[in-house]
Coordinates of C-alpha atoms in Angstrom, one line a residue:
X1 CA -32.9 9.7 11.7
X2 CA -35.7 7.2 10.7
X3 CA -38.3 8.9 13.0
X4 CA -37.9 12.6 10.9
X5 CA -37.4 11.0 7.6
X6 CA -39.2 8.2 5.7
X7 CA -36.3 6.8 3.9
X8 CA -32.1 7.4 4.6
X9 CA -29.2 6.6 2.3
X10 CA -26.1 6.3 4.1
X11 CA -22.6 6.2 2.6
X12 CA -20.1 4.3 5.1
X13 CA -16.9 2.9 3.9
X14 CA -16.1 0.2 6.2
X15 CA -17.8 -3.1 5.1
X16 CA -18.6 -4.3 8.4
X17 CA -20.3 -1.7 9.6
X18 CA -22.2 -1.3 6.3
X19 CA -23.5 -5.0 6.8
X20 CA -24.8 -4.3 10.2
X21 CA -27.2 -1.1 9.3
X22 CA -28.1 -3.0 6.3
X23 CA -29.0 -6.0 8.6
X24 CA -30.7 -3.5 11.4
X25 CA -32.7 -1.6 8.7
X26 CA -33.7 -3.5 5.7
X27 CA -36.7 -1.4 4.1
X28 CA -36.1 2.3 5.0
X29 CA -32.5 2.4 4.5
X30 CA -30.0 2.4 1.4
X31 CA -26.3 2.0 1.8
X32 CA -23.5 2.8 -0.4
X33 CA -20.2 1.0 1.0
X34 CA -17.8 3.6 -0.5
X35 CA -15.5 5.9 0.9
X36 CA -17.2 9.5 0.9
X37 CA -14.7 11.2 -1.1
X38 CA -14.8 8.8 -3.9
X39 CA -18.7 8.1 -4.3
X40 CA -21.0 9.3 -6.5
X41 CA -24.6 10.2 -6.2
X42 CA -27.4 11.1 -8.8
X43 CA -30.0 12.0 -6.6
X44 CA -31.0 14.8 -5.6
X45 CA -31.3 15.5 -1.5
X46 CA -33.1 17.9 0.7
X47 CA -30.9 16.9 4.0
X48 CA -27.5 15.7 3.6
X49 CA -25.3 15.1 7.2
X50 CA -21.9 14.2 6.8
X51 CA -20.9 13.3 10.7
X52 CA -17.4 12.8 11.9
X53 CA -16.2 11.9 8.1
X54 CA -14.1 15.0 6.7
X55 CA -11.2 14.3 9.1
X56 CA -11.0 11.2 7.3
X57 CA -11.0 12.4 3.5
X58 CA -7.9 13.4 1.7
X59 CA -9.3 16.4 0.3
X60 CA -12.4 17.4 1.9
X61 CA -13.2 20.5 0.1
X62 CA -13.3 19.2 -3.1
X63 CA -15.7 16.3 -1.3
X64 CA -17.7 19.1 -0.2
X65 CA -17.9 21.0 -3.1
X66 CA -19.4 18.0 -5.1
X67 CA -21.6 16.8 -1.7
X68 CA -23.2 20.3 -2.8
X69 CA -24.5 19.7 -6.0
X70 CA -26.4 16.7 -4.3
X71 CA -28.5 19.1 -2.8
X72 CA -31.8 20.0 -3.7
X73 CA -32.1 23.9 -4.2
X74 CA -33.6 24.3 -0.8
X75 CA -31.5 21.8 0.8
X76 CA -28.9 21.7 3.6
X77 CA -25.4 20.0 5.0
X78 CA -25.1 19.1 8.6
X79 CA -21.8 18.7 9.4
X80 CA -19.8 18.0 12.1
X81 CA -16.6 16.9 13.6
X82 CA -14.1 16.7 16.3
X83 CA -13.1 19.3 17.7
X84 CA -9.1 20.2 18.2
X85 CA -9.5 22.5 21.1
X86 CA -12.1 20.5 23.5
X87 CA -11.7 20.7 26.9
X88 CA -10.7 17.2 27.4
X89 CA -7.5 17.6 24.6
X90 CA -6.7 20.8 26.2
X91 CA -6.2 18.8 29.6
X92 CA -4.7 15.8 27.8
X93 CA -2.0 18.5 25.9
X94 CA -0.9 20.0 29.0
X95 CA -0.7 16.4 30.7
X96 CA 1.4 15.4 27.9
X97 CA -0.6 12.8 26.4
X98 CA -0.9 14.6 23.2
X99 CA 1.6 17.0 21.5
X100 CA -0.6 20.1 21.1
X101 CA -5.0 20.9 19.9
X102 CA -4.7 19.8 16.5
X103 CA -2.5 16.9 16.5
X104 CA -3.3 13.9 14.9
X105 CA -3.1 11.3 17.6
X106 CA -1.7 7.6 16.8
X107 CA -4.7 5.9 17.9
X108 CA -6.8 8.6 15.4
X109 CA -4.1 7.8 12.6
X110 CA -5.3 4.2 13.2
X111 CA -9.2 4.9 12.6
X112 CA -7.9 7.0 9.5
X113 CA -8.3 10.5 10.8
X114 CA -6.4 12.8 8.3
X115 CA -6.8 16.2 10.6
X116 CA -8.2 17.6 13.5
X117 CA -10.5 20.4 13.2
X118 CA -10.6 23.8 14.8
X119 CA -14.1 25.7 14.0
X120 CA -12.0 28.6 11.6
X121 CA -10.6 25.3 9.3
X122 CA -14.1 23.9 9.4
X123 CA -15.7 27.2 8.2
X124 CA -13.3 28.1 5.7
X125 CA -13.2 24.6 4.1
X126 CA -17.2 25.0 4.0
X127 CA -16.9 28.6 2.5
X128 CA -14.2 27.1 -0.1
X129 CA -16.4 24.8 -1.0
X130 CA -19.0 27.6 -1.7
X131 CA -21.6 26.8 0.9
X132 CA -23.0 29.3 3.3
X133 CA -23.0 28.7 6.8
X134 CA -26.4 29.5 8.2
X135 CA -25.5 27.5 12.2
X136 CA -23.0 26.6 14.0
X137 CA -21.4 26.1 17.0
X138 CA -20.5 23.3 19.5
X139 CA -21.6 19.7 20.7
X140 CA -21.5 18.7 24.6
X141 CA -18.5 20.3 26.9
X142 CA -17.1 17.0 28.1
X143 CA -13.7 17.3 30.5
X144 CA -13.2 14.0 30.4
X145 CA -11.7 11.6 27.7
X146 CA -14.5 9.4 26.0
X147 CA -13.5 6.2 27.8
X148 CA -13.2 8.1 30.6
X149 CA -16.5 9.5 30.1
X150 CA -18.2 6.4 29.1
X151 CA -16.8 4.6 32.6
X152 CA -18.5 7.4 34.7
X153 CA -22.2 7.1 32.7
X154 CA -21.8 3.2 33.2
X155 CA -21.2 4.0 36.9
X156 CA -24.0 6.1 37.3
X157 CA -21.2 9.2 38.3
X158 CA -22.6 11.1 34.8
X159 CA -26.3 10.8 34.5
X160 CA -28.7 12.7 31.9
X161 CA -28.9 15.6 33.9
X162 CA -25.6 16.0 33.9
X163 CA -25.3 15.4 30.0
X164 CA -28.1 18.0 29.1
X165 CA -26.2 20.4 31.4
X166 CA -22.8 19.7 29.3
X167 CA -24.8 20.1 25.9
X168 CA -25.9 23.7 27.2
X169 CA -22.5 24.5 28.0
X170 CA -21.8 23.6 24.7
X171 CA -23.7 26.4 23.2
X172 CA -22.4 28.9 26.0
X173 CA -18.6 27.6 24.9
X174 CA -18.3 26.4 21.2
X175 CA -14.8 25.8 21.1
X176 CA -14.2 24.0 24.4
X177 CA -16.9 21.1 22.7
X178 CA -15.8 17.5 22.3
X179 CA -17.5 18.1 18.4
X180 CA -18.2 21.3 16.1
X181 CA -21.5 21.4 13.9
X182 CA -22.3 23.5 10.7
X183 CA -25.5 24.0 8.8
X184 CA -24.6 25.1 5.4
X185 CA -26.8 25.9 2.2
X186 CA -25.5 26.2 -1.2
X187 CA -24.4 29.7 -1.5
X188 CA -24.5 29.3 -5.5

């Protein structure tokens, strides 16, 4: 993000991970060790991108109701999030390894995951929240779990042509994506 804008605050929760980006990026970067739901922000923003957080938060669309009056009146939300029907948990429901799309594996439990999103929650909790929804769609058709995935990049079986051809798919099938994405304005 540092090489499209001249200065990033980030809002992360866990400590540890806090430390390190304050550690990697001492002058261009601001971070808030809060959890997203509970923070509070005065400034005003033109870009805001909440990635792979509102599974976590109790009650994200009263999180994204207040992210929105961050936003400058011109500015926008980039949001996204796993998604419940990927190709990969598809193929891991009807192995049995997970009960059905939108389950909320053990291991997620464990990194806090409160919910698994389908792109009709994710654009209604965003229209709740009284933003309008100006993109969206998917990111990268992956058929593999991510270990799986990672194993077969480290490997050399995956390479980046391979990778660019599953983000195209991506567009072509939306809701077979490992992640969803929204671009949202402030519809008030």
């Amino acid at each position: 993000m540092l090489d499209y804008f001249a200065t990033v605050t980030v809002v992360e929760a866990a400590s540890e991970l806090a430390a390190i980006v304050r550690q990697r990026f001492p002058e261009r970067v601001s971070v808030i060790t809060a959890d997203f739901d509970e923070v509070r922000l005065e400034a005003a923003y033109d870009n805001i991108f909440i990635v792979h957080a509102l599974e976590h938060l109790d009650h994200p669309v009263e999180t994204l109701a207040r992210v929105r009056g961050w936003l400058r009146p011109a500015g926008r939300v980039f949001v996204a999030v796993p998604n419940a029907n990927a190709l990969s948990r598809q193929i891991a429901v009807h192995m049995g390894l997970v009960e059905f799309n939108a389950a909320v594996t053990p291991a997620e439990a464990a990194h806090g995951h409160r919910r698994t999103y389908s792109m009709d929650l994710l654009l209604s909790q965003l229209r709740s929240a009284g933003y309008r929804i100006d993109d969206h769609g998917g990111i990268l058709l992956k058929p593999l779990a991510n270990f799986q995935f990672d194993q077969a990049i480290a490997q050399g079986i995956v390479d980046d042509a391979y990778l660019d051809a599953c983000h195209k798919l991506a567009q072509t099938y939306p809701d077979l994506s490992a992640s969803l994405f929204a671009v949202c304005s402030s519809a008030r």
